[in-house]
Amino acid sequence: MVNHTYSLLKGYSLMFLKGLGGSLYLTFGALAISFCLALVITLIRVQNEFSGRFRFLNCLVGGCVTLIRGTPALLQLLVMAYVVLIRVKHAGTVAIITFGLNSAAYVSEILRAGVNGINKGQYEAAITLGLGSDQALRFIIMPQVLKNSIPALLNEFSGLLKETALAGSLGVLDLTQAAMRLRASTFQAFTPLVVAGALYLGVTFVVGRLIRQAELMVKRRATRRNQENVERAMQNMSVNG
Amino acid sequence: MVDVVLETRDLIKAFGSVVVLNGINIQVRFGECVAICGPSGAGKSTFFRCLTLLETPTGGDIIFRGESLLAPGVDKQQIRQQMGVVSQQFNLFANLSVLENITIAPIKVLKKSPEEAAKEAVELLSTFELLDKATQYPHQLSGGQQQRVAISRALAMSPAVILFDEPTSALDYHLRNDVQKTIKDLHNRGITTIIITHDIDLAEGVATRILHMQEGKLV
């Protein structure tokens, strides 16, 4: 049994790697679209909440977010493939756009929850100091929102990675699809599916660790930068008497 | 009239049918320390928010250094740079260290170099005995320390006037005395201050003039 599993893995490792590559390609492609779009949506909604601007756009994006969150991802994928993006021949592109839009709706809600968790007084304090609304959001509000949202965003990443398995319904080669193809050609279900599961788990674990390391690094760097600024300012003071 | 830094003329603020400020007239001269006292619900905080343009008054006018703040086309950002604000909850920026809290506005608004802004911030922190806290974050500070950082942040913009909203409401007896001392020091340095408070002892301890507000009117 062990030998058989080993030989199957050895013989079809390229297939797994291709599947994993496909899943990562779909995930990171969708994530790029999702994050950019979610930031725009969040900025529109936050500006509307804090300063009353963009009322129409706020209603529009609110409606889109509700629509996306209220329908299954598979249905969205099929609608995009066979209705909206019917002229796009590359199924991977259709999948990336669909997952990107779908994820943007969830990420924007995560970021909105992050904004709601921040005391509005900080925004007002920034405004009373003379900062513009955009500057207040960029330097004060959004950095806190992003930092507070990291655990939820990590969760969204892992959800998105798993969701890419739906792309198989358009014939895109992802990890699940690779396992299914191996199952069909080897008549072995257990090993390909378990290996695919382990690879999903491994990627989620590694990305989680990397993000936590990056978080710590940013924190350490900020502390060091602060310390240097204070030391430099004190040196300047002593030089100037 | 030249020495008047801030003036309100028949200032009215209503939320729907509820009139919160009902014709407030006040003149604050350079170097004065004016306290506006009154019970909860008298309209003090709404008055504070109108003065800082966080709320748009329904009627009347606010004149700051001879210029109407409610005139069309007035540059609110420009005006706000000249008004230091220390609010009830201090509202320090949680993602920034003490030093960055003080330097962000001079760098981003007054376009000072980071070195110059840091040097001035260190001087302010030294004045308020907070130099050892420069690299810490707001959540690591006590209420009194946060208050002094908020004052330093306001002073870093070299404002013409500093407005305090309930500066002692969140503080214990000892910290309250510290704040009273700090406001007195500011006044002794010739800085015009307006204090909105229900703490009559604080008002009597620091103010050169005390005004009472009741039901949206100065009485």
Short mmCIF file of C-alpha atoms in Angstrom, two decimals:
data_model
loop_
_atom_site.label_atom_id
_atom_site.label_comp_id
_atom_site.label_asym_id
_atom_site.label_seq_id
_atom_site.Cartn_x
_atom_site.Cartn_y
_atom_site.Cartn_z
CA MET A 1 0.00 0.00 0.00
CA VAL A 2 2.81 2.39 1.04
CA ASN A 3 4.86 1.47 -2.00
CA HIS A 4 1.88 1.90 -4.21
CA THR A 5 1.13 5.36 -2.77
CA TYR A 6 4.78 6.37 -3.12
CA SER A 7 4.94 5.30 -6.73
CA LEU A 8 1.68 7.12 -7.48
CA LEU A 9 3.00 10.33 -5.91
CA LYS A 10 6.32 9.99 -7.71
CA GLY A 11 4.71 9.31 -11.05
CA TYR A 12 2.13 12.07 -10.83
CA SER A 13 3.93 14.75 -8.80
CA LEU A 14 4.05 16.95 -11.88
CA MET A 15 0.27 16.79 -12.12
CA PHE A 16 -0.06 17.83 -8.46
CA LEU A 17 2.41 20.66 -8.98
CA LYS A 18 0.49 21.87 -12.03
CA GLY A 19 -2.74 21.71 -10.03
CA LEU A 20 -1.19 23.56 -7.12
CA GLY A 21 0.22 26.17 -9.51
CA GLY A 22 -3.24 26.59 -11.01
CA SER A 23 -4.86 27.04 -7.61
CA LEU A 24 -2.23 29.58 -6.50
CA TYR A 25 -2.49 31.43 -9.81
CA LEU A 26 -6.28 31.69 -9.42
CA THR A 27 -6.02 32.64 -5.73
CA PHE A 28 -3.39 35.35 -6.04
CA GLY A 29 -4.91 36.71 -9.26
CA ALA A 30 -8.31 36.93 -7.61
CA LEU A 31 -6.77 38.33 -4.43
CA ALA A 32 -5.14 41.18 -6.35
CA ILE A 33 -8.47 42.14 -7.95
CA SER A 34 -10.31 41.60 -4.69
CA PHE A 35 -8.02 43.72 -2.55
CA CYS A 36 -7.85 46.68 -4.96
CA LEU A 37 -11.60 46.66 -5.48
CA ALA A 38 -12.36 46.17 -1.78
CA LEU A 39 -10.14 49.15 -0.89
CA VAL A 40 -12.04 51.35 -3.34
CA ILE A 41 -15.40 50.10 -2.03
CA THR A 42 -14.30 50.66 1.57
CA LEU A 43 -13.02 54.16 0.84
CA ILE A 44 -16.34 55.06 -0.80
CA ARG A 45 -18.31 53.70 2.14
CA VAL A 46 -16.03 55.25 4.77
CA GLN A 47 -16.03 58.64 3.07
CA ASN A 48 -19.81 58.44 2.95
CA GLU A 49 -20.00 57.49 6.61
CA PHE A 50 -17.49 60.06 7.88
CA SER A 51 -18.06 63.02 5.60
CA GLY A 52 -21.34 62.32 3.76
CA ARG A 53 -19.64 62.20 0.33
CA PHE A 54 -20.37 59.70 -2.51
CA ARG A 55 -23.96 58.95 -1.47
CA PHE A 56 -24.98 57.51 -4.86
CA LEU A 57 -21.82 55.41 -5.24
CA ASN A 58 -22.28 54.15 -1.69
CA CYS A 59 -25.78 52.90 -2.52
CA LEU A 60 -24.51 51.32 -5.74
CA VAL A 61 -21.61 49.41 -4.16
CA GLY A 62 -23.85 48.45 -1.23
CA GLY A 63 -26.29 46.85 -3.69
CA CYS A 64 -23.52 45.00 -5.54
CA VAL A 65 -22.04 43.68 -2.29
CA THR A 66 -25.47 42.42 -1.18
CA LEU A 67 -26.03 40.73 -4.55
CA ILE A 68 -22.66 38.97 -4.50
CA ARG A 69 -22.95 37.85 -0.88
CA GLY A 70 -26.48 36.61 -1.43
CA THR A 71 -25.77 34.25 -4.34
CA PRO A 72 -23.59 31.10 -4.59
CA ALA A 73 -20.07 31.48 -5.98
CA LEU A 74 -20.64 28.58 -8.39
CA LEU A 75 -23.69 30.32 -9.84
CA GLN A 76 -21.68 33.56 -10.21
CA LEU A 77 -18.94 31.61 -11.98
CA LEU A 78 -21.43 30.08 -14.43
CA VAL A 79 -23.16 33.42 -15.07
CA MET A 80 -19.81 35.06 -15.77
CA ALA A 81 -18.62 32.20 -18.01
CA TYR A 82 -21.79 31.70 -20.04
CA VAL A 83 -23.44 35.15 -19.95
CA VAL A 84 -21.33 38.16 -18.96
CA LEU A 85 -17.88 37.11 -20.18
CA ILE A 86 -18.99 34.71 -22.89
CA ARG A 87 -16.53 36.27 -25.37
CA VAL A 88 -13.56 35.60 -23.09
CA LYS A 89 -12.11 32.29 -24.25
CA HIS A 90 -9.64 31.73 -21.42
CA ALA A 91 -11.53 30.00 -18.61
CA GLY A 92 -8.80 30.86 -16.06
CA THR A 93 -9.32 34.57 -16.69
CA VAL A 94 -13.07 34.22 -16.20
CA ALA A 95 -12.46 32.36 -12.94
CA ILE A 96 -9.98 34.95 -11.66
CA ILE A 97 -12.37 37.83 -12.41
CA THR A 98 -15.31 36.02 -10.80
CA PHE A 99 -13.43 35.01 -7.67
CA GLY A 100 -11.92 38.51 -7.50
CA LEU A 101 -15.35 40.16 -7.58
CA ASN A 102 -16.79 37.63 -5.15
CA SER A 103 -13.95 38.02 -2.70
CA ALA A 104 -14.01 41.84 -2.98
CA ALA A 105 -17.54 41.84 -1.57
CA TYR A 106 -16.41 39.87 1.49
CA VAL A 107 -13.10 41.74 1.93
CA SER A 108 -14.91 45.09 1.75
CA GLU A 109 -17.24 43.93 4.52
CA ILE A 110 -14.23 42.84 6.59
CA LEU A 111 -12.63 46.25 6.09
CA ARG A 112 -15.91 47.99 6.87
CA ALA A 113 -16.13 46.10 10.14
CA GLY A 114 -12.55 47.21 10.79
CA VAL A 115 -13.53 50.84 10.18
CA ASN A 116 -16.53 50.54 12.50
CA GLY A 117 -14.18 49.29 15.20
CA ILE A 118 -12.22 52.52 15.13
CA ASN A 119 -13.24 55.49 17.22
CA LYS A 120 -14.57 58.18 14.89
CA GLY A 121 -12.98 60.73 17.22
CA GLN A 122 -9.58 59.90 15.72
CA TYR A 123 -10.85 60.97 12.31
CA GLU A 124 -12.27 64.18 13.78
CA ALA A 125 -9.01 64.82 15.65
CA ALA A 126 -7.10 64.50 12.38
CA ILE A 127 -9.53 66.89 10.67
CA THR A 128 -9.25 69.45 13.47
CA LEU A 129 -5.46 69.32 13.11
CA GLY A 130 -5.88 70.49 9.54
CA LEU A 131 -5.41 67.16 7.74
CA GLY A 132 -7.70 66.62 4.77
CA SER A 133 -10.30 63.87 4.78
CA ASP A 134 -8.18 61.78 2.40
CA GLN A 135 -5.06 62.25 4.53
CA ALA A 136 -6.96 61.29 7.69
CA LEU A 137 -8.10 58.07 6.05
CA ARG A 138 -4.71 57.30 4.52
CA PHE A 139 -2.46 57.99 7.50
CA ILE A 140 -4.74 57.37 10.48
CA ILE A 141 -7.80 55.25 9.75
CA MET A 142 -6.82 52.78 7.02
CA PRO A 143 -3.52 51.60 8.58
CA GLN A 144 -5.46 50.67 11.72
CA VAL A 145 -8.23 49.04 9.70
CA LEU A 146 -5.76 46.91 7.75
CA LYS A 147 -3.86 45.91 10.87
CA ASN A 148 -7.03 44.97 12.75
CA SER A 149 -8.38 43.07 9.75
CA ILE A 150 -5.38 40.80 9.20
CA PRO A 151 -6.86 37.72 10.92
CA ALA A 152 -10.13 38.04 8.98
CA LEU A 153 -8.24 38.68 5.73
CA LEU A 154 -6.15 35.58 6.34
CA ASN A 155 -9.37 33.68 6.77
CA GLU A 156 -10.62 35.12 3.48
CA PHE A 157 -7.40 34.03 1.76
CA SER A 158 -7.88 30.46 2.93
CA GLY A 159 -11.56 30.59 1.86
CA LEU A 160 -10.56 31.90 -1.56
CA LEU A 161 -7.90 29.21 -2.02
CA LYS A 162 -10.50 26.52 -1.33
CA GLU A 163 -13.11 28.28 -3.47
CA THR A 164 -10.83 28.02 -6.52
CA ALA A 165 -11.79 24.33 -6.60
CA LEU A 166 -15.00 25.53 -8.27
CA ALA A 167 -12.96 26.59 -11.32
CA GLY A 168 -12.77 22.91 -12.23
CA SER A 169 -16.37 23.21 -13.44
CA LEU A 170 -15.03 25.40 -16.30
CA GLY A 171 -12.25 22.90 -17.02
CA VAL A 172 -9.49 24.94 -15.35
CA LEU A 173 -6.71 22.76 -13.92
CA ASP A 174 -6.50 23.45 -10.20
CA LEU A 175 -5.50 21.23 -7.30
CA THR A 176 -8.88 19.54 -6.87
CA GLN A 177 -9.20 19.05 -10.62
CA ALA A 178 -5.69 17.53 -10.71
CA ALA A 179 -6.71 15.08 -7.97
CA MET A 180 -9.89 14.22 -9.85
CA ARG A 181 -7.98 13.60 -13.08
CA LEU A 182 -5.53 11.35 -11.23
CA ARG A 183 -8.42 9.49 -9.66
CA ALA A 184 -9.89 8.91 -13.10
CA SER A 185 -6.63 7.71 -14.64
CA THR A 186 -5.39 5.55 -11.72
CA PHE A 187 -8.72 4.38 -10.31
CA GLN A 188 -7.34 5.44 -6.93
CA ALA A 189 -9.47 7.97 -5.01
CA PHE A 190 -7.91 8.03 -1.55
CA THR A 191 -4.31 9.06 -2.23
CA PRO A 192 -4.88 11.87 -4.78
CA LEU A 193 -7.63 13.45 -2.68
CA VAL A 194 -5.66 13.23 0.58
CA VAL A 195 -2.56 14.70 -1.09
CA ALA A 196 -4.65 17.54 -2.53
CA GLY A 197 -6.10 18.21 0.95
CA ALA A 198 -2.62 18.19 2.50
CA LEU A 199 -1.38 20.66 -0.10
CA TYR A 200 -4.31 23.04 0.54
CA LEU A 201 -3.59 22.84 4.27
CA GLY A 202 0.14 23.35 3.75
CA VAL A 203 -0.31 26.48 1.64
CA THR A 204 -2.77 28.01 4.11
CA PHE A 205 -0.40 27.26 7.00
CA VAL A 206 2.68 28.67 5.27
CA VAL A 207 0.90 31.87 4.13
CA GLY A 208 -0.46 32.36 7.66
CA ARG A 209 3.04 32.07 9.14
CA LEU A 210 4.49 34.43 6.55
CA ILE A 211 1.85 37.07 7.26
CA ARG A 212 2.45 36.84 11.01
CA GLN A 213 6.20 37.18 10.47
CA ALA A 214 5.63 40.20 8.23
CA GLU A 215 3.38 41.73 10.90
CA LEU A 216 6.10 41.35 13.55
CA MET A 217 8.73 42.73 11.20
CA VAL A 218 6.65 45.85 10.47
CA LYS A 219 6.08 46.38 14.20
CA ARG A 220 9.79 46.02 15.01
CA ARG A 221 10.75 48.35 12.19
CA ALA A 222 8.28 51.01 13.37
CA THR A 223 9.66 50.85 16.93
CA ARG A 224 13.23 51.14 15.65
CA ARG A 225 12.32 54.07 13.40
CA ASN A 226 10.66 55.86 16.33
CA GLN A 227 13.67 55.33 18.54
CA GLU A 228 15.98 56.69 15.85
CA ASN A 229 13.78 59.76 15.31
CA VAL A 230 13.78 60.59 19.01
CA GLU A 231 17.55 60.07 19.31
CA ARG A 232 18.20 62.23 16.24
CA ALA A 233 15.91 65.00 17.52
CA MET A 234 17.61 64.94 20.92
CA GLN A 235 21.04 65.09 19.27
CA ASN A 236 19.89 68.10 17.23
CA MET A 237 18.67 69.76 20.40
CA SER A 238 21.97 69.24 22.20
CA VAL A 239 23.98 70.44 19.17
CA ASN A 240 21.87 73.61 18.94
CA GLY A 241 22.17 74.15 22.67
CA MET B 1 -11.81 94.96 18.30
CA VAL B 2 -8.43 93.98 16.87
CA ASP B 3 -7.53 91.92 19.92
CA VAL B 4 -10.57 89.64 19.56
CA VAL B 5 -9.39 86.23 18.38
CA LEU B 6 -12.71 84.39 18.28
CA GLU B 7 -16.26 85.66 18.24
CA THR B 8 -19.69 84.15 17.72
CA ARG B 9 -22.69 86.20 16.65
CA ASP B 10 -26.18 84.85 17.33
CA LEU B 11 -24.92 81.32 16.82
CA ILE B 12 -27.75 78.84 16.32
CA LYS B 13 -27.59 75.09 15.91
CA ALA B 14 -30.68 72.94 15.53
CA PHE B 15 -31.02 69.22 14.84
CA GLY B 16 -34.40 69.01 13.13
CA SER B 17 -36.85 70.75 15.41
CA VAL B 18 -34.52 70.55 18.43
CA VAL B 19 -32.70 73.83 18.94
CA VAL B 20 -29.48 73.07 20.83
CA LEU B 21 -27.77 76.47 20.55
CA ASN B 22 -30.08 79.43 20.66
CA GLY B 23 -28.23 82.62 19.75
CA ILE B 24 -24.80 82.43 21.38
CA ASN B 25 -22.77 85.64 21.49
CA ILE B 26 -19.24 85.51 22.79
CA GLN B 27 -15.98 87.36 22.27
CA VAL B 28 -12.63 85.88 23.26
CA ARG B 29 -9.59 88.16 23.32
CA PHE B 30 -5.94 87.22 22.76
CA GLY B 31 -4.37 85.70 25.87
CA GLU B 32 -7.69 85.14 27.62
CA CYS B 33 -8.66 81.88 29.28
CA VAL B 34 -12.43 81.60 28.98
CA ALA B 35 -14.35 78.78 30.61
CA ILE B 36 -17.85 77.90 29.45
CA CYS B 37 -19.65 75.98 32.16
CA GLY B 38 -23.03 74.39 32.32
CA PRO B 39 -24.89 71.22 33.16
CA SER B 40 -25.05 68.19 30.88
CA GLY B 41 -27.34 68.82 27.91
CA ALA B 42 -26.80 72.58 28.00
CA GLY B 43 -25.28 72.50 24.51
CA LYS B 44 -21.61 72.93 25.49
CA SER B 45 -20.26 70.10 23.35
CA THR B 46 -22.36 71.17 20.36
CA PHE B 47 -20.95 74.68 20.79
CA PHE B 48 -17.45 73.18 20.86
CA ARG B 49 -18.16 71.19 17.69
CA CYS B 50 -19.50 74.31 15.96
CA LEU B 51 -16.40 76.30 16.91
CA THR B 52 -14.17 73.58 15.46
CA LEU B 53 -16.41 73.31 12.38
CA LEU B 54 -17.18 69.65 13.05
CA GLU B 55 -20.82 70.76 12.96
CA THR B 56 -22.17 73.41 10.62
CA PRO B 57 -24.21 75.99 12.52
CA THR B 58 -27.79 76.52 11.41
CA GLY B 59 -27.57 80.28 11.80
CA GLY B 60 -25.41 83.15 13.02
CA ASP B 61 -21.71 83.51 12.41
CA ILE B 62 -18.31 82.56 13.81
CA ILE B 63 -15.55 85.12 13.33
CA PHE B 64 -11.99 83.90 13.75
CA ARG B 65 -9.24 86.54 13.58
CA GLY B 66 -11.60 88.88 11.76
CA GLU B 67 -12.69 86.30 9.17
CA SER B 68 -16.11 84.66 8.97
CA LEU B 69 -15.80 80.88 9.14
CA LEU B 70 -19.22 80.37 7.60
CA ALA B 71 -18.67 82.55 4.53
CA PRO B 72 -18.87 80.61 1.26
CA GLY B 73 -15.52 79.39 -0.04
CA VAL B 74 -13.73 79.68 3.27
CA ASP B 75 -10.81 77.24 3.57
CA LYS B 76 -11.81 75.17 6.60
CA GLN B 77 -8.55 73.24 6.61
CA GLN B 78 -6.57 76.48 6.79
CA ILE B 79 -8.71 77.70 9.70
CA ARG B 80 -8.43 74.43 11.60
CA GLN B 81 -4.65 74.58 11.49
CA GLN B 82 -4.86 77.69 13.66
CA MET B 83 -7.19 76.16 16.25
CA GLY B 84 -5.78 73.60 18.64
CA VAL B 85 -8.36 71.13 19.85
CA VAL B 86 -8.12 68.83 22.85
CA SER B 87 -11.23 66.74 23.07
CA GLN B 88 -12.78 64.86 25.95
CA GLN B 89 -11.46 61.44 24.88
CA PHE B 90 -8.07 62.86 23.72
CA ASN B 91 -8.45 60.88 20.48
CA LEU B 92 -4.78 60.13 20.04
CA PHE B 93 -3.98 58.18 16.89
CA ALA B 94 -3.72 54.58 18.06
CA ASN B 95 -1.47 53.44 15.20
CA LEU B 96 1.14 56.13 15.82
CA SER B 97 3.67 56.54 18.61
CA VAL B 98 3.61 59.59 20.86
CA LEU B 99 6.27 61.27 18.72
CA GLU B 100 4.42 60.50 15.49
CA ASN B 101 1.14 61.74 16.98
CA ILE B 102 2.79 65.11 17.51
CA THR B 103 4.73 65.30 14.25
CA ILE B 104 2.17 64.05 11.72
CA ALA B 105 0.26 67.31 11.31
CA PRO B 106 3.34 69.59 11.13
CA ILE B 107 4.81 67.25 8.48
CA LYS B 108 1.69 66.62 6.40
CA VAL B 109 -0.08 69.96 6.85
CA LEU B 110 2.62 72.56 7.54
CA LYS B 111 5.08 70.68 5.28
CA LYS B 112 7.85 70.78 7.86
CA SER B 113 10.75 68.37 7.44
CA PRO B 114 10.51 65.25 9.66
CA GLU B 115 13.71 66.31 11.43
CA GLU B 116 12.39 69.78 12.24
CA ALA B 117 9.01 68.43 13.34
CA ALA B 118 10.69 65.79 15.54
CA LYS B 119 12.94 68.40 17.12
CA GLU B 120 9.96 70.59 18.02
CA ALA B 121 8.03 67.58 19.26
CA VAL B 122 10.89 66.55 21.52
CA GLU B 123 10.97 70.09 22.94
CA LEU B 124 7.23 69.92 23.65
CA LEU B 125 7.53 66.46 25.19
CA SER B 126 10.36 67.73 27.33
CA THR B 127 8.18 70.64 28.51
CA PHE B 128 5.39 68.26 29.47
CA GLU B 129 7.79 65.74 31.05
CA LEU B 130 6.94 63.05 28.54
CA LEU B 131 10.25 62.60 26.77
CA ASP B 132 10.63 59.04 28.02
CA LYS B 133 7.26 58.19 26.45
CA ALA B 134 8.15 59.39 22.93
CA THR B 135 8.37 55.93 21.41
CA GLN B 136 5.37 54.49 23.23
CA TYR B 137 1.87 54.09 21.86
CA PRO B 138 -1.27 55.78 23.27
CA HIS B 139 -2.58 52.59 24.90
CA GLN B 140 0.61 52.41 26.96
CA LEU B 141 -0.03 55.82 28.57
CA SER B 142 -2.10 56.88 31.57
CA GLY B 143 -5.06 59.25 31.13
CA GLY B 144 -3.02 62.25 32.28
CA GLN B 145 -0.15 61.39 29.94
CA GLN B 146 -2.56 61.00 27.04
CA GLN B 147 -4.01 64.39 27.88
CA ARG B 148 -0.58 66.02 27.80
CA VAL B 149 0.25 64.32 24.51
CA ALA B 150 -3.02 65.66 23.08
CA ILE B 151 -2.07 69.16 24.26
CA SER B 152 1.44 68.77 22.79
CA ARG B 153 -0.09 67.63 19.51
CA ALA B 154 -2.30 70.72 19.43
CA LEU B 155 0.60 73.03 20.38
CA ALA B 156 2.82 71.57 17.65
CA MET B 157 0.67 73.44 15.13
CA SER B 158 1.34 76.75 16.93
CA PRO B 159 -2.38 77.55 17.11
CA ALA B 160 -3.83 80.98 17.83
CA VAL B 161 -6.27 79.44 20.29
CA ILE B 162 -6.66 76.09 22.06
CA LEU B 163 -10.09 74.65 22.77
CA PHE B 164 -10.59 72.07 25.49
CA ASP B 165 -13.72 69.94 25.66
CA GLU B 166 -14.32 68.60 29.18
CA PRO B 167 -10.61 68.25 29.88
CA THR B 168 -11.06 66.70 33.32
CA SER B 169 -14.12 64.53 32.85
CA ALA B 170 -12.17 61.28 32.42
CA LEU B 171 -9.54 61.94 35.05
CA ASP B 172 -9.12 61.21 38.73
CA TYR B 173 -8.43 63.89 41.36
CA HIS B 174 -4.62 63.91 40.97
CA LEU B 175 -4.67 63.92 37.19
CA ARG B 176 -7.31 66.65 37.29
CA ASN B 177 -4.87 68.83 39.24
CA ASP B 178 -2.15 68.08 36.67
CA VAL B 179 -4.44 69.21 33.87
CA GLN B 180 -5.39 72.34 35.77
CA LYS B 181 -1.69 73.13 36.17
CA THR B 182 -1.05 72.48 32.47
CA ILE B 183 -3.85 74.80 31.36
CA LYS B 184 -2.61 77.46 33.77
CA ASP B 185 0.90 77.12 32.29
CA LEU B 186 -0.51 77.56 28.78
CA HIS B 187 -2.34 80.68 29.90
CA ASN B 188 0.82 82.04 31.55
CA ARG B 189 2.62 81.51 28.23
CA GLY B 190 0.05 83.84 26.64
CA ILE B 191 -1.88 81.16 24.77
CA THR B 192 -5.59 81.90 24.32
CA THR B 193 -7.66 79.04 25.70
CA ILE B 194 -11.34 78.20 25.72
CA ILE B 195 -12.47 75.48 28.08
CA ILE B 196 -15.82 73.76 27.85
CA THR B 197 -16.48 72.09 31.18
CA HIS B 198 -19.03 71.22 33.81
CA ASP B 199 -16.24 71.26 36.41
CA ILE B 200 -16.79 74.63 38.11
CA ASP B 201 -13.71 74.17 40.33
CA LEU B 202 -11.50 73.80 37.26
CA ALA B 203 -13.09 76.88 35.69
CA GLU B 204 -12.52 78.94 38.83
CA GLY B 205 -8.98 77.64 39.10
CA VAL B 206 -7.79 78.57 35.62
CA ALA B 207 -10.17 80.92 33.81
CA THR B 208 -9.94 84.68 33.52
CA ARG B 209 -13.63 84.73 32.61
CA ILE B 210 -16.38 82.21 33.28
CA LEU B 211 -19.54 82.01 31.18
CA HIS B 212 -22.54 79.87 32.02
CA MET B 213 -24.55 78.03 29.43
CA GLN B 214 -28.04 76.75 30.02
CA GLU B 215 -30.51 75.35 27.52
CA GLY B 216 -28.47 76.57 24.57
CA LYS B 217 -28.01 80.11 25.83
CA LEU B 218 -25.30 81.97 27.70
CA VAL B 219 -26.81 83.26 30.93
#
